[in-house]
Tab-separated table of C-alpha atoms in Angstrom:
chain	number	residue	atom	x	y	z
A	20	MET	CA	0.100	0.371	-0.004
A	21	LYS	CA	3.040	2.248	0.860
A	22	ALA	CA	4.247	2.020	-2.949
A	23	LYS	CA	0.647	2.971	-4.264
A	24	THR	CA	0.646	5.624	-2.216
A	25	ILE	CA	4.181	7.041	-3.510
A	26	ALA	CA	2.617	6.226	-7.129
A	27	LEU	CA	-0.572	8.562	-6.178
A	28	LEU	CA	1.991	11.438	-5.062
A	29	ALA	CA	4.279	10.547	-8.461
A	30	LEU	CA	1.462	11.131	-10.112
A	31	LEU	CA	0.430	14.364	-8.513
A	32	ILE	CA	3.848	15.762	-8.929
A	33	ILE	CA	3.964	14.951	-12.924
A	34	ILE	CA	0.726	16.911	-12.943
A	35	CYS	CA	1.874	19.464	-11.542
A	36	GLY	CA	4.946	19.856	-13.806
A	37	LEU	CA	3.003	19.047	-16.913
A	38	PHE	CA	0.337	21.772	-15.737
A	39	ALA	CA	3.279	24.338	-15.751
A	40	LEU	CA	4.403	23.131	-18.815
A	41	ASN	CA	1.072	23.956	-20.390
A	42	LEU	CA	1.274	27.549	-18.872
A	43	PHE	CA	4.914	28.478	-19.776
A	44	GLU	CA	5.319	26.704	-23.181
A	45	GLY	CA	3.094	27.523	-26.190
A	46	SER	CA	3.053	28.494	-30.203
A	47	ILE	CA	4.008	32.171	-28.917
A	48	HIS	CA	7.207	32.141	-26.946
A	49	ILE	CA	6.712	34.189	-23.384
A	50	PRO	CA	9.513	34.449	-20.903
A	51	ALA	CA	9.163	32.007	-17.738
A	52	GLY	CA	9.118	34.869	-15.589
A	53	ASP	CA	7.046	37.187	-17.672
A	54	VAL	CA	4.118	34.174	-17.240
A	55	LEU	CA	4.970	33.854	-13.773
A	56	SER	CA	4.251	37.611	-13.577
A	57	ILE	CA	1.397	37.374	-14.956
A	58	LEU	CA	-0.154	34.579	-12.796
A	59	LEU	CA	0.855	36.576	-10.062
A	60	GLY	CA	-1.258	39.760	-11.207
A	61	ARG	CA	2.204	41.709	-11.576
A	62	GLY	CA	2.173	41.878	-15.240
A	63	GLU	CA	2.093	45.892	-15.404
A	64	GLY	CA	3.928	46.777	-18.352
A	65	LEU	CA	4.094	43.623	-20.107
A	66	LYS	CA	2.474	43.680	-23.432
A	67	PRO	CA	-1.583	43.247	-23.385
A	68	SER	CA	-0.901	39.753	-25.612
A	69	TRP	CA	1.038	38.234	-23.534
A	70	GLN	CA	-1.373	38.752	-20.875
A	71	TYR	CA	-4.112	37.896	-22.740
A	72	ILE	CA	-2.471	34.309	-23.692
A	73	VAL	CA	-1.688	33.445	-20.581
A	74	LEU	CA	-4.917	34.384	-18.853
A	75	GLU	CA	-7.451	33.895	-21.638
A	76	ASN	CA	-5.522	30.921	-23.598
A	77	ARG	CA	-2.978	29.020	-21.449
A	78	LEU	CA	-4.304	28.838	-17.911
A	79	PRO	CA	-8.303	27.700	-18.954
A	80	GLN	CA	-6.696	25.694	-21.731
A	81	ALA	CA	-4.536	23.620	-18.995
A	82	VAL	CA	-7.130	23.603	-16.421
A	83	THR	CA	-9.597	22.177	-18.855
A	84	ALA	CA	-7.408	19.687	-20.305
A	85	LEU	CA	-6.857	18.404	-16.406
A	86	LEU	CA	-10.652	18.177	-16.007
A	87	CYS	CA	-11.191	17.176	-19.551
A	88	GLY	CA	-8.903	14.136	-18.842
A	89	SER	CA	-9.974	13.179	-15.870
A	90	ALA	CA	-13.726	13.252	-16.792
A	91	LEU	CA	-13.193	11.029	-19.696
A	92	ALA	CA	-11.157	8.572	-18.016
A	93	VAL	CA	-13.677	8.185	-15.249
A	94	ALA	CA	-16.696	7.799	-17.547
A	95	GLY	CA	-14.525	4.929	-19.606
A	96	LEU	CA	-13.435	3.345	-16.192
A	97	LEU	CA	-17.398	3.058	-15.602
A	98	LEU	CA	-18.823	1.666	-18.641
A	99	GLN	CA	-16.017	-1.143	-18.335
A	100	THR	CA	-16.891	-2.049	-14.813
A	101	ALA	CA	-20.742	-1.909	-15.452
A	102	PHE	CA	-20.812	-3.824	-18.575
A	103	ARG	CA	-17.433	-5.778	-18.046
A	104	ASN	CA	-16.325	-5.179	-21.180
A	105	PRO	CA	-12.431	-3.715	-21.365
A	106	LEU	CA	-13.448	-2.169	-24.670
A	107	ALA	CA	-16.104	0.228	-23.451
A	108	ASP	CA	-15.678	3.777	-23.617
A	109	PRO	CA	-18.018	6.652	-23.677
A	110	SER	CA	-18.299	6.614	-27.649
A	111	ILE	CA	-18.893	2.998	-27.669
A	112	PHE	CA	-22.658	4.046	-26.507
A	113	GLY	CA	-23.103	6.371	-28.965
A	114	ILE	CA	-22.899	9.596	-26.810
A	115	SER	CA	-20.140	11.297	-28.734
A	116	SER	CA	-21.611	10.377	-32.131
A	117	GLY	CA	-24.980	12.131	-30.723
A	118	ALA	CA	-23.181	15.335	-30.090
A	119	GLY	CA	-21.378	15.273	-33.213
A	120	LEU	CA	-24.919	15.058	-35.211
A	121	CYS	CA	-26.546	17.814	-33.517
A	122	VAL	CA	-23.522	19.807	-34.304
A	123	ALA	CA	-23.749	18.869	-37.700
A	124	LEU	CA	-27.490	19.593	-37.910
A	125	THR	CA	-26.223	23.126	-36.224
A	126	MET	CA	-23.987	24.138	-38.889
A	127	PHE	CA	-25.180	22.143	-42.070
A	128	VAL	CA	-29.045	22.571	-41.940
A	129	LEU	CA	-29.466	25.385	-39.619
A	130	GLY	CA	-26.824	28.057	-40.823
A	131	GLY	CA	-24.832	27.952	-37.130
A	132	SER	CA	-27.266	29.138	-34.772
A	133	ILE	CA	-30.179	28.056	-32.967
A	134	GLY	CA	-33.535	29.692	-32.248
A	135	VAL	CA	-36.125	28.791	-29.676
A	136	GLY	CA	-38.592	31.747	-29.891
A	137	ALA	CA	-37.112	35.287	-29.037
A	138	LEU	CA	-33.598	33.174	-27.877
A	139	GLN	CA	-31.406	32.744	-30.781
A	140	LEU	CA	-28.140	31.259	-30.398
A	141	SER	CA	-25.201	31.431	-32.839
A	142	GLY	CA	-21.524	30.412	-33.527
A	143	PHE	CA	-19.615	28.867	-30.535
A	144	VAL	CA	-22.484	29.106	-28.334
A	145	ALA	CA	-24.798	27.204	-30.708
A	146	VAL	CA	-22.063	24.573	-30.886
A	147	ILE	CA	-21.946	23.975	-27.479
A	148	THR	CA	-25.725	23.744	-26.558
A	149	ALA	CA	-26.131	21.280	-29.922
A	150	ALA	CA	-23.091	19.273	-28.705
A	151	PHE	CA	-24.423	19.133	-24.941
A	152	LEU	CA	-28.279	18.355	-26.114
A	153	GLY	CA	-27.124	15.524	-28.524
A	154	ALA	CA	-25.073	13.890	-25.950
A	155	MET	CA	-27.752	14.183	-23.248
A	156	THR	CA	-30.269	12.815	-25.849
A	157	VAL	CA	-28.280	9.787	-26.923
A	158	THR	CA	-27.933	9.329	-22.697
A	159	ALA	CA	-31.630	9.346	-22.405
A	160	ILE	CA	-32.350	6.638	-25.290
A	161	ILE	CA	-29.966	4.411	-23.959
A	162	PHE	CA	-31.284	5.326	-20.387
A	163	PHE	CA	-35.057	4.458	-21.585
A	164	PHE	CA	-33.580	1.283	-23.184
A	165	SER	CA	-32.176	0.100	-19.665
A	166	THR	CA	-35.308	0.065	-17.703
A	167	MET	CA	-36.439	-2.436	-20.265
A	168	VAL	CA	-33.459	-4.456	-20.976
A	169	ARG	CA	-31.406	-6.301	-18.474
A	170	SER	CA	-29.074	-7.898	-20.332
A	171	HIS	CA	-25.517	-5.877	-20.349
A	172	VAL	CA	-24.357	-7.236	-23.749
A	173	MET	CA	-28.050	-6.195	-25.458
A	174	LEU	CA	-27.630	-2.906	-23.838
A	175	LEU	CA	-24.157	-2.356	-25.424
A	176	ILE	CA	-25.185	-3.240	-28.698
A	177	ILE	CA	-28.121	-0.613	-28.783
A	178	GLY	CA	-25.510	1.802	-27.975
A	179	ILE	CA	-23.706	0.817	-30.747
A	180	MET	CA	-26.369	0.489	-33.252
A	181	VAL	CA	-27.509	4.309	-32.077
A	182	GLY	CA	-23.538	5.628	-32.212
A	183	TYR	CA	-24.078	3.946	-36.356
A	184	LEU	CA	-27.256	5.745	-36.936
A	185	SER	CA	-25.549	8.918	-35.515
A	186	ALA	CA	-22.519	8.351	-38.022
A	187	SER	CA	-24.497	7.265	-41.105
A	188	ALA	CA	-26.373	10.853	-40.442
A	189	ILE	CA	-23.419	12.726	-40.029
A	190	THR	CA	-21.910	11.331	-43.488
A	191	LEU	CA	-24.973	12.209	-45.053
A	192	LEU	CA	-25.014	15.976	-43.847
A	193	ASN	CA	-21.412	16.019	-44.865
A	194	PHE	CA	-22.261	14.791	-48.264
A	195	PHE	CA	-24.815	17.369	-49.121
A	196	ALA	CA	-22.976	20.330	-47.153
A	197	THR	CA	-21.034	23.143	-48.404
A	198	ASP	CA	-17.456	23.015	-48.107
A	199	GLU	CA	-17.215	25.819	-45.500
A	200	GLY	CA	-19.694	23.609	-43.425
A	201	VAL	CA	-17.833	20.665	-43.811
A	202	LYS	CA	-14.495	22.337	-43.034
A	203	SER	CA	-15.812	24.112	-39.678
A	204	TYR	CA	-17.354	20.507	-38.982
A	205	MET	CA	-13.716	18.824	-39.198
A	206	VAL	CA	-11.990	21.319	-37.329
A	207	TRP	CA	-14.833	20.987	-34.533
A	208	GLY	CA	-14.222	16.937	-34.807
A	209	MET	CA	-10.145	17.222	-34.463
A	210	GLY	CA	-11.255	18.124	-30.657
A	211	SER	CA	-9.432	20.820	-28.532
A	212	PHE	CA	-9.015	22.007	-25.492
A	213	SER	CA	-8.751	25.623	-25.828
A	214	GLY	CA	-12.700	25.727	-26.630
A	215	VAL	CA	-13.457	26.733	-22.838
A	216	SER	CA	-12.764	30.410	-22.503
A	217	MET	CA	-11.928	31.867	-18.699
A	218	ALA	CA	-15.651	32.842	-18.879
A	219	ASN	CA	-16.932	29.497	-19.343
A	220	LEU	CA	-14.154	28.234	-17.192
A	221	PRO	CA	-16.649	28.277	-13.959
A	222	LEU	CA	-19.438	26.388	-15.632
A	223	PHE	CA	-17.452	23.441	-17.194
A	224	SER	CA	-15.372	23.127	-13.928
A	225	THR	CA	-18.503	22.638	-11.712
A	226	ALA	CA	-20.502	20.703	-14.077
A	227	THR	CA	-17.412	18.679	-14.524
A	228	LEU	CA	-16.542	18.221	-10.875
A	229	LEU	CA	-20.136	17.269	-9.780
A	230	GLY	CA	-20.016	14.013	-12.289
A	231	LEU	CA	-16.728	13.330	-10.758
A	232	VAL	CA	-18.032	13.652	-7.425
A	233	GLY	CA	-21.338	11.358	-8.502
A	234	ALA	CA	-18.594	8.712	-9.537
A	235	MET	CA	-16.642	8.716	-6.053
A	236	LEU	CA	-20.372	8.215	-4.092
A	237	LEU	CA	-20.613	4.857	-6.364
A	238	ILE	CA	-17.269	3.096	-5.509
A	239	LYS	CA	-18.768	0.800	-3.057
A	240	PRO	CA	-21.535	-0.247	-5.379
A	241	LEU	CA	-18.786	-0.723	-8.081
A	242	ASN	CA	-16.786	-3.022	-5.882
A	243	ALA	CA	-19.827	-5.275	-4.935
A	244	LEU	CA	-20.423	-5.361	-8.757
A	245	MET	CA	-17.013	-6.626	-9.684
A	246	LEU	CA	-17.845	-10.007	-8.073
A	247	GLY	CA	-21.000	-10.700	-10.383
A	248	ASP	CA	-24.570	-9.073	-10.096
A	249	ARG	CA	-26.109	-11.952	-7.645
A	250	TYR	CA	-23.524	-10.998	-5.309
A	251	ALA	CA	-24.134	-7.417	-5.268
A	252	GLU	CA	-27.886	-7.766	-4.874
A	253	ASN	CA	-26.973	-9.848	-1.952
A	254	LEU	CA	-25.152	-6.721	-0.443
A	255	GLY	CA	-28.465	-4.782	-1.131
A	256	VAL	CA	-27.128	-3.052	-4.694
A	257	ASN	CA	-30.170	-2.564	-6.739
A	258	ILE	CA	-27.978	-3.400	-10.340
A	259	GLY	CA	-30.785	-1.616	-12.354
A	260	ARG	CA	-30.800	1.650	-10.626
A	261	LEU	CA	-26.743	1.625	-10.302
A	262	ARG	CA	-27.000	1.209	-14.084
A	263	ARG	CA	-28.781	3.825	-14.441
A	264	TRP	CA	-26.697	6.285	-12.224
A	265	LEU	CA	-23.524	5.095	-14.332
A	266	LEU	CA	-25.388	6.340	-17.292
A	267	ILE	CA	-26.452	9.496	-16.221
A	268	ILE	CA	-23.375	10.246	-14.845
A	269	THR	CA	-21.227	8.946	-17.607
A	270	GLY	CA	-23.584	11.231	-19.852
A	271	LEU	CA	-23.079	14.345	-17.899
A	272	LEU	CA	-19.190	13.777	-18.229
A	273	THR	CA	-19.059	12.787	-21.623
A	274	ALA	CA	-21.753	15.654	-22.650
A	275	ILE	CA	-19.830	18.085	-21.031
A	276	THR	CA	-16.593	17.351	-22.441
A	277	THR	CA	-17.603	16.971	-25.952
A	278	ALA	CA	-19.747	19.765	-25.931
A	279	PHE	CA	-16.806	22.206	-25.028
A	280	CYS	CA	-13.946	20.621	-26.382
A	281	GLY	CA	-15.376	18.273	-29.098
A	282	PRO	CA	-14.757	14.397	-29.485
A	283	ILE	CA	-12.024	13.414	-27.912
A	284	THR	CA	-10.738	9.667	-28.527
A	285	PHE	CA	-9.026	7.031	-26.604
A	286	ILE	CA	-8.683	8.652	-23.248
A	287	GLY	CA	-11.744	6.895	-22.133
A	288	LEU	CA	-11.044	3.712	-23.801
A	289	ALA	CA	-7.073	3.312	-22.703
A	290	VAL	CA	-6.760	5.281	-19.168
A	291	PRO	CA	-8.415	2.776	-17.138
A	292	HIS	CA	-6.336	0.177	-18.430
A	293	ILE	CA	-2.918	2.305	-17.507
A	294	ALA	CA	-4.259	2.958	-14.119
A	295	ARG	CA	-4.807	-0.725	-13.818
A	296	LEU	CA	-1.444	-1.795	-15.111
A	297	LEU	CA	0.353	0.930	-13.040
A	298	PHE	CA	-1.683	-0.031	-9.896
A	299	ARG	CA	-2.480	-3.814	-10.137
A	300	THR	CA	-5.833	-3.817	-8.776
A	301	ASP	CA	-9.497	-3.406	-9.349
A	302	ASP	CA	-10.873	-1.770	-5.899
A	303	HIS	CA	-12.231	1.456	-6.909
A	304	ARG	CA	-11.597	2.923	-4.217
A	305	LEU	CA	-7.832	3.445	-5.356
A	306	LEU	CA	-8.431	2.882	-9.230
A	307	LEU	CA	-11.073	5.511	-9.516
A	308	PRO	CA	-8.541	8.344	-8.185
A	309	ALA	CA	-5.758	6.658	-10.107
A	310	THR	CA	-8.007	6.842	-12.963
A	311	MET	CA	-8.418	10.785	-12.631
A	312	LEU	CA	-4.862	11.237	-11.830
A	313	CYS	CA	-3.763	9.266	-14.733
A	314	GLY	CA	-6.559	10.900	-17.340
A	315	ALA	CA	-5.615	14.435	-15.859
A	316	THR	CA	-1.615	13.264	-16.853
A	317	ILE	CA	-2.170	11.844	-20.273
A	318	ALA	CA	-4.672	15.002	-21.682
A	319	LEU	CA	-1.969	17.426	-20.246
A	320	LEU	CA	0.804	15.748	-21.717
A	321	CYS	CA	-1.237	15.675	-25.261
A	322	ASN	CA	-2.136	19.292	-24.618
A	323	ALA	CA	1.701	19.800	-24.487
A	324	ILE	CA	2.717	17.962	-27.145
A	325	CYS	CA	-0.136	19.350	-29.884
A	326	HIS	CA	2.268	22.584	-29.235
A	327	LEU	CA	5.712	21.464	-29.830
A	328	PRO	CA	5.642	23.217	-33.702
A	329	GLY	CA	5.970	26.247	-31.727
A	330	GLU	CA	5.377	29.137	-34.238
A	331	ASN	CA	4.515	26.922	-37.061
A	332	GLY	CA	1.050	25.547	-35.673
A	333	ILE	CA	-0.569	23.489	-33.516
A	334	ILE	CA	-0.703	19.875	-34.356
A	335	PRO	CA	-4.514	18.643	-33.708
A	336	LEU	CA	-5.666	16.830	-30.218
A	337	GLY	CA	-7.503	14.521	-32.297
A	338	ALA	CA	-4.006	13.367	-33.840
A	339	ILE	CA	-2.457	12.559	-31.015
A	340	THR	CA	-4.931	11.049	-28.414
A	341	PRO	CA	-4.758	7.666	-30.702
A	342	LEU	CA	-0.815	7.760	-30.435
A	343	MET	CA	-1.431	7.417	-26.852
A	344	GLY	CA	-4.310	4.899	-26.568
A	345	ALA	CA	-3.633	2.645	-29.208
A	346	PRO	CA	-0.557	1.215	-28.170
A	347	VAL	CA	-2.219	0.267	-24.584
A	348	ILE	CA	-5.044	-0.746	-26.309
A	349	ILE	CA	-3.261	-3.148	-28.366
A	350	TYR	CA	-1.200	-4.385	-25.289
A	351	ILE	CA	-4.428	-5.503	-23.761
A	352	VAL	CA	-5.968	-7.565	-26.588
A	353	VAL	CA	-2.791	-9.242	-26.841
A	354	LYS	CA	-2.188	-9.779	-23.435
A	355	GLY	CA	-5.834	-11.094	-23.184
A	356	MET	CA	-5.494	-13.527	-26.225
A	357	LYS	CA	-2.252	-15.206	-24.697
A	358	GLY	CA	-4.185	-15.465	-21.083
A	359	GLU	CA	-6.981	-17.829	-23.214
C-alpha cells in the first residue's frame, strides 16, 4: 500500500509539472519570468497580448485539459466496470456521435444558429448547446432502453447501433453540405482543449466536478458489482438503479466535455487500463482516483505535445490521443489472447 501511495504522489507531482509546462510553453514564446508575473497579477508594463495569451488561453486550456482528461477516463472506467467489457468507453454508446450529429445539424442545416422563440444562439454558443443536447439525448435513449433491457450485452449493442445511426446521418449531412460547412465541422471534430474560455471555465468546472463527485459516490456498489450481479444484489445493491446512475453520470461527463472540447478519442478507452497496469488493482477505492490522475496526466501531456511545433502551428488533438491510446489497447488485446 505504501508503494501505491508513493505512485499516487508521483502522479500528482507529474501533473503539477505538466500543468506548469502547459502554462510556460506555447506557440508564442513568452519568457518564463513574464508568465509567472502575469499569473501573480504583476504583469503591468508587459505586452497586453502576452497577458491575454496566458490568462485567457493557456490557463483555462490547462485547467480544461486536467478536468477533461479526468472526466473521460472516469467515464470509461464506469462503463468498463458496469458492462464488464474492457473495450467499453463513452463513444461506444453513441454519446459522442449524438453530440456530433446535433453539431452537424446546427452547422449544415440551421446555418450555425439555434433559435427557440425569442432566444437566438449562434456561433460557438450554438455549437456548445447543440453538442450538449445531442449527447444528453442519446444518454436519455440509452437510459430508456436500460429500463427494459436487463442484459448488459444487449444494452451495449443498442448503444453501438445508436452510434452507427448517428454516424450515418453525419456522413449524409457532410455529403450535401457546403465546403465551408464541412471544414468547420472537421475542425470541431478534431477536438481541442482551447474551447473553454475563462468566462466559461466556472460552468465547465462545476459540471465536470459534479460528475466526478457522483462517480466517487458509486465506489462501494462498483466494488460489489465486480464480484457479480448476484453477489451485489445480496449486498443490497439495486443493479438496475446502479446501471441507470452510471449512465447519467457517464452521459453528463461525456456531454460536457464533448460540448466544449469536441469528440476526444481513446482517453476514456485506454486510461483505465493504464491505471490498472500501474496500480495492479481492481479496487475502485484506489482505481478510481488513480484513473482520474492518469487521465489528467495523459490529457495535459497530449495538450503539451500539440504545441511542440511552436510558431509553425498547433497539432490537432485528435491526431495525438490515438498515438497514446492505441498501443495500450493493442497490448491489452494481445495480453488477453495469450491468457485464453
